[in-house]
mmCIF file of C-alpha atoms and ligand atoms in Angstrom:
data_model
loop_
_atom_site.group_PDB
_atom_site.id
_atom_site.type_symbol
_atom_site.label_atom_id
_atom_site.label_comp_id
_atom_site.label_asym_id
_atom_site.label_seq_id
_atom_site.Cartn_x
_atom_site.Cartn_y
_atom_site.Cartn_z
ATOM 1 C CA MET A 1 -0.238 0.156 0.452
ATOM 2 C CA PHE A 2 2.999 2.539 0.606
ATOM 3 C CA ASN A 3 4.766 3.190 -1.939
ATOM 4 C CA LEU A 4 7.793 5.624 -1.646
ATOM 5 C CA ASP A 5 8.452 6.458 -5.294
ATOM 6 C CA SER A 6 5.055 7.673 -5.937
ATOM 7 C CA LEU A 7 4.976 9.492 -2.471
ATOM 8 C CA VAL A 8 8.372 11.577 -3.976
ATOM 9 C CA ARG A 9 8.093 14.715 -5.653
ATOM 10 C CA PRO A 10 8.826 13.811 -9.714
ATOM 11 C CA ASN A 11 10.940 16.737 -10.276
ATOM 12 C CA ILE A 12 13.056 15.056 -7.279
ATOM 13 C CA ARG A 13 12.774 11.409 -8.451
ATOM 14 C CA GLY A 14 14.198 12.584 -11.804
ATOM 15 C CA MET A 15 16.824 14.837 -10.637
ATOM 16 C CA LYS A 16 20.325 14.195 -10.767
ATOM 17 C CA PRO A 17 22.118 15.169 -7.514
ATOM 18 C CA TYR A 18 25.234 17.296 -7.241
ATOM 19 C CA SER A 19 28.576 15.159 -7.066
ATOM 20 C CA SER A 20 31.182 16.810 -4.982
ATOM 21 C CA ALA A 21 34.736 16.267 -5.242
ATOM 22 C CA ARG A 22 34.773 14.511 -1.866
ATOM 23 C CA ASP A 23 32.070 12.206 -3.402
ATOM 24 C CA GLU A 24 34.066 11.397 -6.301
ATOM 25 C CA PHE A 25 37.110 10.686 -4.662
ATOM 26 C CA GLN A 26 37.134 9.400 -1.348
ATOM 27 C CA GLY A 27 40.098 8.758 1.037
ATOM 28 C CA GLU A 28 43.770 10.494 1.734
ATOM 29 C CA ALA A 29 46.050 11.017 -1.102
ATOM 30 C CA GLN A 30 49.297 12.794 -1.114
ATOM 31 C CA VAL A 31 48.103 15.607 -3.321
ATOM 32 C CA MET A 32 44.591 16.930 -3.140
ATOM 33 C CA LEU A 33 43.963 19.002 -6.059
ATOM 34 C CA ASP A 34 40.134 18.528 -6.937
ATOM 35 C CA ALA A 35 38.527 20.504 -4.602
ATOM 36 C CA ASN A 36 39.846 24.475 -5.002
ATOM 37 C CA GLU A 37 40.308 24.292 -0.928
ATOM 38 C CA ASN A 38 43.337 26.204 0.127
ATOM 39 C CA SER A 39 45.885 23.339 0.598
ATOM 40 C CA LEU A 40 48.123 25.917 2.371
ATOM 41 C CA GLY A 41 46.138 25.813 5.959
ATOM 42 C CA SER A 42 43.357 28.122 7.379
ATOM 43 C CA ALA A 43 42.986 31.400 9.052
ATOM 44 C CA GLY A 44 42.301 31.623 12.806
ATOM 45 C CA PRO A 45 43.505 28.863 15.827
ATOM 46 C CA GLU A 46 42.605 25.363 14.101
ATOM 47 C CA ARG A 47 42.591 23.740 10.537
ATOM 48 C CA PHE A 48 39.619 23.618 8.883
ATOM 49 C CA ASN A 49 40.914 24.203 4.986
ATOM 50 C CA ARG A 50 39.324 20.654 3.966
ATOM 51 C CA TYR A 51 35.773 19.913 3.157
ATOM 52 C CA PRO A 52 34.238 17.629 5.213
ATOM 53 C CA ASP A 53 33.101 14.076 4.658
ATOM 54 C CA PRO A 54 29.720 14.746 2.972
ATOM 55 C CA GLN A 55 28.206 11.640 4.343
ATOM 56 C CA GLN A 56 29.457 12.032 7.749
ATOM 57 C CA ARG A 57 30.566 8.256 7.962
ATOM 58 C CA ALA A 58 32.706 8.376 11.249
ATOM 59 C CA VAL A 59 29.535 9.968 13.337
ATOM 60 C CA LYS A 60 27.121 7.740 11.512
ATOM 61 C CA ALA A 61 29.078 4.364 12.484
ATOM 62 C CA GLU A 62 29.079 5.698 16.080
ATOM 63 C CA LEU A 63 25.103 6.389 15.774
ATOM 64 C CA ALA A 64 24.443 3.350 14.110
ATOM 65 C CA GLN A 65 25.906 1.064 17.192
ATOM 66 C CA LEU A 66 24.419 3.624 20.037
ATOM 67 C CA LYS A 67 20.766 3.289 18.296
ATOM 68 C CA GLY A 68 20.839 -0.093 16.721
ATOM 69 C CA VAL A 69 20.391 0.947 13.521
ATOM 70 C CA ALA A 70 22.051 0.491 10.219
ATOM 71 C CA ALA A 71 24.350 3.334 8.924
ATOM 72 C CA LYS A 72 22.236 3.744 5.968
ATOM 73 C CA GLN A 73 19.373 4.031 8.031
ATOM 74 C CA ILE A 74 20.576 7.532 9.208
ATOM 75 C CA PHE A 75 20.560 11.304 8.119
ATOM 76 C CA LEU A 76 22.202 13.748 9.704
ATOM 77 C CA GLY A 77 21.195 17.478 9.081
ATOM 78 C CA ASN A 78 21.940 20.705 10.591
ATOM 79 C CA GLY A 79 19.629 20.486 13.084
ATOM 80 C CA SER A 80 16.522 18.955 13.324
ATOM 81 C CA ASP A 81 15.148 21.908 11.481
ATOM 82 C CA GLU A 82 16.894 20.978 8.254
ATOM 83 C CA ALA A 83 15.432 17.410 8.431
ATOM 84 C CA ILE A 84 11.859 18.741 8.761
ATOM 85 C CA ASP A 85 12.348 21.172 5.804
ATOM 86 C CA LEU A 86 13.702 18.045 3.750
ATOM 87 C CA LEU A 87 10.972 15.886 4.401
ATOM 88 C CA VAL A 88 8.714 18.677 3.198
ATOM 89 C CA ARG A 89 10.470 19.726 0.061
ATOM 90 C CA LEU A 90 10.962 15.451 -0.830
ATOM 91 C CA THR A 91 6.957 14.978 -0.808
ATOM 92 C CA CYS A 92 5.117 18.187 -1.013
ATOM 93 C CA VAL A 93 4.571 19.751 -4.619
ATOM 94 C CA PRO A 94 4.288 23.595 -3.541
ATOM 95 C CA GLY A 95 0.913 24.954 -4.154
ATOM 96 C CA GLN A 96 -0.619 21.599 -4.329
ATOM 97 C CA ASP A 97 0.044 19.059 -1.927
ATOM 98 C CA SER A 98 -0.691 19.188 2.014
ATOM 99 C CA LEU A 99 0.801 18.174 5.243
ATOM 100 C CA LEU A 100 -0.861 17.303 8.314
ATOM 101 C CA ILE A 101 -0.053 18.578 12.057
ATOM 102 C CA LEU A 102 -1.766 17.528 15.339
ATOM 103 C CA PRO A 103 -2.118 21.140 17.382
ATOM 104 C CA PRO A 104 -0.734 22.171 19.801
ATOM 105 C CA THR A 105 2.419 21.157 18.412
ATOM 106 C CA TYR A 106 6.225 22.275 17.316
ATOM 107 C CA GLY A 107 6.148 25.402 15.250
ATOM 108 C CA MET A 108 8.435 24.539 13.011
ATOM 109 C CA TYR A 109 6.656 21.882 10.824
ATOM 110 C CA GLU A 110 4.184 24.910 9.958
ATOM 111 C CA VAL A 111 7.283 27.571 8.978
ATOM 112 C CA ALA A 112 8.463 24.454 6.773
ATOM 113 C CA ALA A 113 4.850 24.200 5.097
ATOM 114 C CA ASN A 114 4.464 27.716 4.569
ATOM 115 C CA LEU A 115 7.967 28.397 3.550
ATOM 116 C CA ASN A 116 7.432 25.555 0.616
ATOM 117 C CA ASP A 117 3.830 26.819 -0.010
ATOM 118 C CA VAL A 118 2.306 23.842 1.051
ATOM 119 C CA ARG A 119 -0.976 23.621 2.811
ATOM 120 C CA VAL A 120 -1.640 22.888 6.241
ATOM 121 C CA GLU A 121 -3.946 20.124 7.555
ATOM 122 C CA ARG A 122 -4.906 20.387 11.078
ATOM 123 C CA LEU A 123 -6.478 18.088 13.699
ATOM 124 C CA GLN A 124 -5.962 19.491 17.454
ATOM 125 C CA LEU A 125 -5.208 16.689 20.126
ATOM 126 C CA THR A 126 -7.682 16.190 22.808
ATOM 127 C CA PRO A 127 -7.504 18.270 25.830
ATOM 128 C CA ASP A 128 -5.126 16.229 27.460
ATOM 129 C CA PHE A 129 -2.994 16.426 24.383
ATOM 130 C CA GLN A 130 -3.368 12.936 22.933
ATOM 131 C CA LEU A 131 -4.463 11.406 20.031
ATOM 132 C CA SER A 132 -8.091 9.814 19.967
ATOM 133 C CA PRO A 133 -10.091 7.262 17.972
ATOM 134 C CA GLU A 134 -11.381 9.992 16.119
ATOM 135 C CA ILE A 135 -8.211 11.870 15.416
ATOM 136 C CA VAL A 136 -6.600 8.869 14.119
ATOM 137 C CA ALA A 137 -9.748 8.246 11.989
ATOM 138 C CA GLY A 138 -9.127 11.969 10.675
ATOM 139 C CA VAL A 139 -5.474 11.206 10.033
ATOM 140 C CA LEU A 140 -6.175 7.975 7.988
ATOM 141 C CA ALA A 141 -8.823 9.877 6.025
ATOM 142 C CA SER A 142 -6.262 12.587 5.590
ATOM 143 C CA GLU A 143 -4.636 12.853 1.501
ATOM 144 C CA ALA A 144 -1.318 14.886 3.474
ATOM 145 C CA LYS A 145 1.824 13.839 2.202
ATOM 146 C CA LEU A 146 3.281 13.885 5.483
ATOM 147 C CA VAL A 147 1.707 13.495 9.367
ATOM 148 C CA TRP A 148 3.696 15.162 12.305
ATOM 149 C CA LEU A 149 3.540 13.363 15.336
ATOM 150 C CA CYS A 150 5.427 14.470 18.509
ATOM 151 C CA SER A 151 6.003 12.314 21.100
ATOM 152 C CA PRO A 152 7.078 13.344 23.689
ATOM 153 C CA ASN A 153 5.055 16.720 22.214
ATOM 154 C CA ASN A 154 6.349 20.403 22.483
ATOM 155 C CA PRO A 155 4.671 22.012 24.183
ATOM 156 C CA SER A 156 2.248 19.899 26.448
ATOM 157 C CA GLY A 157 5.579 17.429 27.459
ATOM 158 C CA ASN A 158 3.861 14.159 27.238
ATOM 159 C CA LEU A 159 4.331 10.861 25.101
ATOM 160 C CA LEU A 160 1.533 10.046 22.716
ATOM 161 C CA HIS A 161 -0.336 6.890 22.924
ATOM 162 C CA ALA A 162 1.887 4.335 21.156
ATOM 163 C CA GLU A 163 -1.412 2.014 19.835
ATOM 164 C CA ALA A 164 -2.530 5.293 18.512
ATOM 165 C CA ILE A 165 0.586 6.029 16.664
ATOM 166 C CA GLU A 166 0.744 2.222 15.404
ATOM 167 C CA GLU A 167 -2.498 2.335 14.102
ATOM 168 C CA ILE A 168 -1.398 5.473 12.045
ATOM 169 C CA LEU A 169 1.649 3.808 11.025
ATOM 170 C CA ARG A 170 -0.689 0.833 9.390
ATOM 171 C CA GLY A 171 -3.372 2.731 7.754
ATOM 172 C CA PHE A 172 -1.664 6.459 6.633
ATOM 173 C CA ARG A 173 -0.677 6.910 3.024
ATOM 174 C CA GLY A 174 2.246 9.524 3.281
ATOM 175 C CA LEU A 175 5.138 9.494 5.541
ATOM 176 C CA VAL A 176 5.010 9.060 9.489
ATOM 177 C CA VAL A 177 7.201 11.550 11.133
ATOM 178 C CA VAL A 178 7.618 10.886 14.542
ATOM 179 C CA ASP A 179 9.784 13.583 16.281
ATOM 180 C CA GLU A 180 11.536 12.568 19.232
ATOM 181 C CA ALA A 181 13.839 15.705 20.093
ATOM 182 C CA TYR A 182 12.700 14.698 23.720
ATOM 183 C CA ALA A 183 12.974 10.806 23.672
ATOM 184 C CA ASP A 184 16.327 10.747 26.176
ATOM 185 C CA PHE A 185 13.802 11.768 28.900
ATOM 186 C CA ALA A 186 10.954 9.390 28.596
ATOM 187 C CA PRO A 187 10.546 6.359 29.794
ATOM 188 C CA ALA A 188 9.531 4.456 26.480
ATOM 189 C CA ALA A 189 11.406 2.743 23.550
ATOM 190 C CA SER A 190 12.217 4.852 20.706
ATOM 191 C CA TRP A 191 10.214 3.994 17.739
ATOM 192 C CA THR A 192 13.681 3.323 15.800
ATOM 193 C CA THR A 193 13.150 -0.139 17.229
ATOM 194 C CA ARG A 194 10.229 -0.388 15.179
ATOM 195 C CA LEU A 195 11.512 1.054 11.927
ATOM 196 C CA ALA A 196 11.652 -2.562 10.250
ATOM 197 C CA GLU A 197 8.107 -3.019 10.196
ATOM 198 C CA PHE A 198 6.932 0.466 9.153
ATOM 199 C CA PRO A 199 8.628 1.639 5.284
ATOM 200 C CA ASN A 200 6.777 4.959 6.059
ATOM 201 C CA LEU A 201 8.275 5.991 9.403
ATOM 202 C CA VAL A 202 10.521 8.763 9.798
ATOM 203 C CA VAL A 203 12.291 9.087 13.447
ATOM 204 C CA LEU A 204 13.390 12.579 14.225
ATOM 205 C CA GLN A 205 16.173 13.181 17.150
ATOM 206 C CA THR A 206 18.399 16.042 17.994
ATOM 207 C CA PHE A 207 21.772 16.700 19.849
ATOM 208 C CA SER A 208 19.899 20.075 21.054
ATOM 209 C CA LYS A 209 18.341 18.787 23.966
ATOM 210 C CA ALA A 210 19.924 15.790 26.286
ATOM 211 C CA TRP A 211 23.290 16.006 24.844
ATOM 212 C CA GLY A 212 23.316 19.595 25.566
ATOM 213 C CA LEU A 213 24.582 20.675 22.177
ATOM 214 C CA ALA A 214 21.814 23.078 20.863
ATOM 215 C CA GLY A 215 24.693 25.439 19.302
ATOM 216 C CA LEU A 216 26.321 22.931 17.420
ATOM 217 C CA ARG A 217 23.164 22.540 15.047
ATOM 218 C CA LEU A 218 22.841 18.870 14.831
ATOM 219 C CA GLY A 219 19.907 16.794 14.144
ATOM 220 C CA MET A 220 18.953 12.849 13.064
ATOM 221 C CA ALA A 221 16.511 11.259 11.049
ATOM 222 C CA PHE A 222 16.081 7.543 10.828
ATOM 223 C CA ALA A 223 14.158 5.764 8.432
ATOM 224 C CA SER A 224 14.639 3.110 5.402
ATOM 225 C CA PRO A 225 17.377 3.189 3.520
ATOM 226 C CA GLU A 226 15.599 4.309 0.533
ATOM 227 C CA VAL A 227 14.023 7.078 2.471
ATOM 228 C CA ILE A 228 17.291 8.189 3.571
ATOM 229 C CA GLY A 229 18.799 7.610 0.324
ATOM 230 C CA TYR A 230 16.356 10.549 -1.003
ATOM 231 C CA LEU A 231 17.318 12.761 1.844
ATOM 232 C CA ASN A 232 20.900 12.527 0.938
ATOM 233 C CA LYS A 233 20.201 13.166 -2.745
ATOM 234 C CA ILE A 234 18.463 16.482 -1.994
ATOM 235 C CA LYS A 235 20.264 17.866 0.729
ATOM 236 C CA PRO A 236 23.538 20.452 0.675
ATOM 237 C CA PRO A 237 26.626 18.482 -0.080
ATOM 238 C CA TYR A 238 28.351 19.523 2.846
ATOM 239 C CA ASN A 239 25.398 20.187 4.891
ATOM 240 C CA ILE A 240 27.599 19.084 8.446
ATOM 241 C CA SER A 241 30.586 20.941 9.016
ATOM 242 C CA GLU A 242 33.636 19.365 9.734
ATOM 243 C CA ALA A 243 33.588 20.738 13.305
ATOM 244 C CA THR A 244 30.466 19.670 13.786
ATOM 245 C CA GLN A 245 31.185 16.095 12.984
ATOM 246 C CA GLN A 246 34.387 16.166 15.361
ATOM 247 C CA HIS A 247 32.329 17.666 18.287
ATOM 248 C CA ALA A 248 29.804 14.990 17.347
ATOM 249 C CA LEU A 249 32.309 12.357 17.650
ATOM 250 C CA ALA A 250 33.681 13.596 21.099
ATOM 251 C CA ALA A 251 29.995 13.826 22.297
ATOM 252 C CA LEU A 252 29.254 10.037 21.563
ATOM 253 C CA HIS A 253 32.600 9.201 23.471
ATOM 254 C CA ASP A 254 31.574 11.196 26.221
ATOM 255 C CA ALA A 255 28.174 8.517 27.188
ATOM 256 C CA PRO A 256 29.031 9.282 31.286
ATOM 257 C CA ARG A 257 28.538 12.539 30.807
ATOM 258 C CA PHE A 258 25.485 12.544 28.754
ATOM 259 C CA GLU A 259 23.471 10.222 31.179
ATOM 260 C CA GLU A 260 24.700 12.501 34.121
ATOM 261 C CA LEU A 261 22.935 15.639 32.656
ATOM 262 C CA ARG A 262 20.163 13.428 31.586
ATOM 263 C CA ARG A 263 19.436 11.985 35.005
ATOM 264 C CA GLN A 264 19.745 15.782 36.573
ATOM 265 C CA LEU A 265 17.352 17.080 34.232
ATOM 266 C CA LEU A 266 14.816 14.431 35.279
ATOM 267 C CA THR A 267 15.662 14.987 39.014
ATOM 268 C CA GLY A 268 15.087 18.908 38.266
ATOM 269 C CA ARG A 269 11.773 18.134 36.660
ATOM 270 C CA ASP A 270 10.703 16.076 39.394
ATOM 271 C CA TRP A 271 11.751 18.639 41.887
ATOM 272 C CA LEU A 272 9.781 21.264 40.266
ATOM 273 C CA ALA A 273 6.913 19.080 39.292
ATOM 274 C CA GLU A 274 6.679 18.079 43.142
ATOM 275 C CA ARG A 275 6.481 22.149 44.460
ATOM 276 C CA LEU A 276 4.720 23.683 41.884
ATOM 277 C CA PRO A 277 0.979 22.100 42.539
ATOM 278 C CA ALA A 278 1.040 24.074 46.081
ATOM 279 C CA LEU A 279 1.156 27.192 44.426
ATOM 280 C CA PRO A 280 -2.154 28.985 44.884
ATOM 281 C CA ILE A 281 -1.415 30.486 41.079
ATOM 282 C CA VAL A 282 -1.019 26.693 39.357
ATOM 283 C CA ALA A 283 -4.385 25.244 38.188
ATOM 284 C CA GLU A 284 -2.489 22.355 36.536
ATOM 285 C CA VAL A 285 0.973 20.739 35.619
ATOM 286 C CA PHE A 286 0.906 18.727 32.883
ATOM 287 C CA PRO A 287 2.593 15.178 33.054
ATOM 288 C CA SER A 288 6.315 15.540 31.451
ATOM 289 C CA ASP A 289 7.657 12.994 29.462
ATOM 290 C CA ALA A 290 10.536 15.860 28.348
ATOM 291 C CA ASN A 291 13.032 18.305 29.923
ATOM 292 C CA PHE A 292 10.223 20.998 30.486
ATOM 293 C CA LEU A 293 6.535 21.400 32.083
ATOM 294 C CA LEU A 294 3.486 23.035 30.560
ATOM 295 C CA VAL A 295 1.694 24.715 33.313
ATOM 296 C CA ARG A 296 -1.831 26.156 33.656
ATOM 297 C CA PHE A 297 -1.846 29.212 35.953
ATOM 298 C CA LYS A 298 -4.813 31.180 36.926
ATOM 299 C CA PRO A 299 -5.758 33.730 36.908
ATOM 300 C CA ASP A 300 -3.657 35.418 34.193
ATOM 301 C CA ALA A 301 -0.363 33.634 32.980
ATOM 302 C CA THR A 302 0.253 36.681 30.766
ATOM 303 C CA ALA A 303 0.782 39.020 33.631
ATOM 304 C CA LEU A 304 2.814 36.177 35.472
ATOM 305 C CA TYR A 305 5.022 36.090 32.127
ATOM 306 C CA ASP A 306 5.817 39.592 32.248
ATOM 307 C CA PHE A 307 6.490 39.476 35.966
ATOM 308 C CA LEU A 308 8.991 36.924 35.307
ATOM 309 C CA VAL A 309 10.507 38.801 32.488
ATOM 310 C CA GLY A 310 10.812 41.996 34.806
ATOM 311 C CA ARG A 311 12.917 39.402 37.426
ATOM 312 C CA GLY A 312 15.088 38.050 34.372
ATOM 313 C CA ILE A 313 13.532 35.005 34.285
ATOM 314 C CA ILE A 314 12.394 33.871 30.625
ATOM 315 C CA VAL A 315 9.904 31.104 30.194
ATOM 316 C CA ARG A 316 7.687 30.253 27.027
ATOM 317 C CA ASN A 317 4.492 31.774 27.159
ATOM 318 C CA ARG A 318 2.003 29.171 25.082
ATOM 319 C CA THR A 319 -1.264 30.816 26.219
ATOM 320 C CA THR A 320 -1.949 31.504 22.524
ATOM 321 C CA GLN A 321 -1.573 27.975 21.459
ATOM 322 C CA PRO A 322 -4.706 25.412 20.601
ATOM 323 C CA GLY A 323 -5.635 24.103 23.852
ATOM 324 C CA CYS A 324 -2.876 25.887 25.829
ATOM 325 C CA ALA A 325 -4.823 28.799 27.499
ATOM 326 C CA GLY A 326 -3.423 30.160 30.392
ATOM 327 C CA THR A 327 -0.088 28.145 30.039
ATOM 328 C CA LEU A 328 3.714 28.748 30.367
ATOM 329 C CA ARG A 329 6.323 26.230 29.194
ATOM 330 C CA LEU A 330 9.305 26.163 31.790
ATOM 331 C CA THR A 331 12.202 24.340 30.703
ATOM 332 C CA VAL A 332 13.670 22.437 33.667
ATOM 333 C CA GLY A 333 17.354 24.414 34.450
ATOM 334 C CA THR A 334 20.070 24.337 37.029
ATOM 335 C CA PRO A 335 19.142 23.587 40.725
ATOM 336 C CA GLN A 336 19.625 27.222 41.233
ATOM 337 C CA GLU A 337 17.622 28.381 38.316
ATOM 338 C CA ASN A 338 14.774 25.805 39.215
ATOM 339 C CA GLU A 339 14.759 27.669 42.913
ATOM 340 C CA LEU A 340 14.871 31.330 41.648
ATOM 341 C CA LEU A 341 11.788 30.583 39.495
ATOM 342 C CA LEU A 342 9.985 28.579 42.233
ATOM 343 C CA GLU A 343 10.937 31.915 44.222
ATOM 344 C CA ALA A 344 9.815 34.322 41.927
ATOM 345 C CA LEU A 345 6.390 32.126 41.452
ATOM 346 C CA ARG A 346 6.037 32.347 45.100
ATOM 347 C CA GLU A 347 6.354 36.005 45.344
ATOM 348 C CA PHE A 348 4.157 36.538 42.371
ATOM 349 C CA ALA A 349 1.604 34.559 44.157
ATOM 350 C CA GLY A 350 1.979 36.632 47.160
HETATM 351 C C1 LIG B 275 14.033 21.486 20.226
HETATM 352 C C2 LIG B 275 13.154 20.456 18.969
HETATM 353 C C3 LIG B 275 13.629 20.255 17.825
HETATM 354 C C4 LIG B 275 15.128 20.327 17.947
HETATM 355 O O1 LIG B 275 15.362 21.048 16.922
HETATM 356 P P1 LIG B 275 17.055 21.368 16.359
HETATM 357 O O2 LIG B 275 16.774 21.922 15.383
HETATM 358 O O3 LIG B 275 17.598 20.046 16.397
HETATM 359 O O4 LIG B 275 17.878 22.191 17.552
HETATM 360 C C5 LIG B 275 12.963 19.075 17.149
HETATM 361 N N1 LIG B 275 11.882 19.105 17.376
HETATM 362 C C6 LIG B 275 10.935 19.586 18.648
HETATM 363 C C7 LIG B 275 9.540 19.297 18.921
HETATM 364 C C8 LIG B 275 12.041 20.276 19.223
HETATM 365 O O5 LIG B 275 11.068 20.647 20.625
#
């Protein structure tokens, strides 16, 4: 039923990708005069005079081990945002096709749609930010080329029900993208473990959250070798810099630090989640499987937001998002930052 080639835009199916100097000759030679690089060296303190590996083989080899997938099932992007944009461009004909989002959710799906002149279909999540049988039926009835499932969901923080995601994977005709930016904080197996079962599944993860490398800009997509092949075909040839590849390798070799960061953030999340409900201004703390908490405040979340800004504390005002009236999204910080936040909230509460 799922046919990737018929889902891919005809111009992309037919196009010939750019073949870089590093694609045509791989390996070390004594004299490298094929890419118009500067053989003498680099300005600045470090040498970056050579183009990076366009396929990031060293990073993918490490990631393949860590994630239990094959290297040819991995795409690396300049942030997940690049993968999001490329997935839209791969499947959606501008001015003609649509993609499907389930608000409230991550804003970049819609931005990528607008940028590419792709129509956005919406099915709002339930009041507790879940998929329902009605929503699943709506997804399965859609002609959209892509559906975005953010799990754990941003801004609500919760995992989406696995059985509902599975139903969508079985019945939806387009690509099903499960955005797992926050998976490292969630008590559930990654959907990467189900890739062999679902040729229409794409899983997004990132180095920006639990790895603590948002400034590096490195995102991952996991899918069938066929989908990954198409993403590689349309990506900018050198989309991941040499500096990023080297730094990612160093991070992947530093698993204990990753584990410690992850654990500390979970402890901080639980610390905040335990204390917030006692405040009279807190109406609801939504359950979180991520490194943030969505909190509904009364009587006036935006007044609270402004008060916090005045105290030099910046949180995310989500009051205008569908189903999020009265909510602020609080990222878990250092223990000291968490205490400052709680103190400021207590002061506002009076
Ligand atoms: C933070 C976040 C990302 C990460 O994007 P990067 O471009 O990799 O930094 C992706 N998806 C969601 C839902 C996020 O919240």
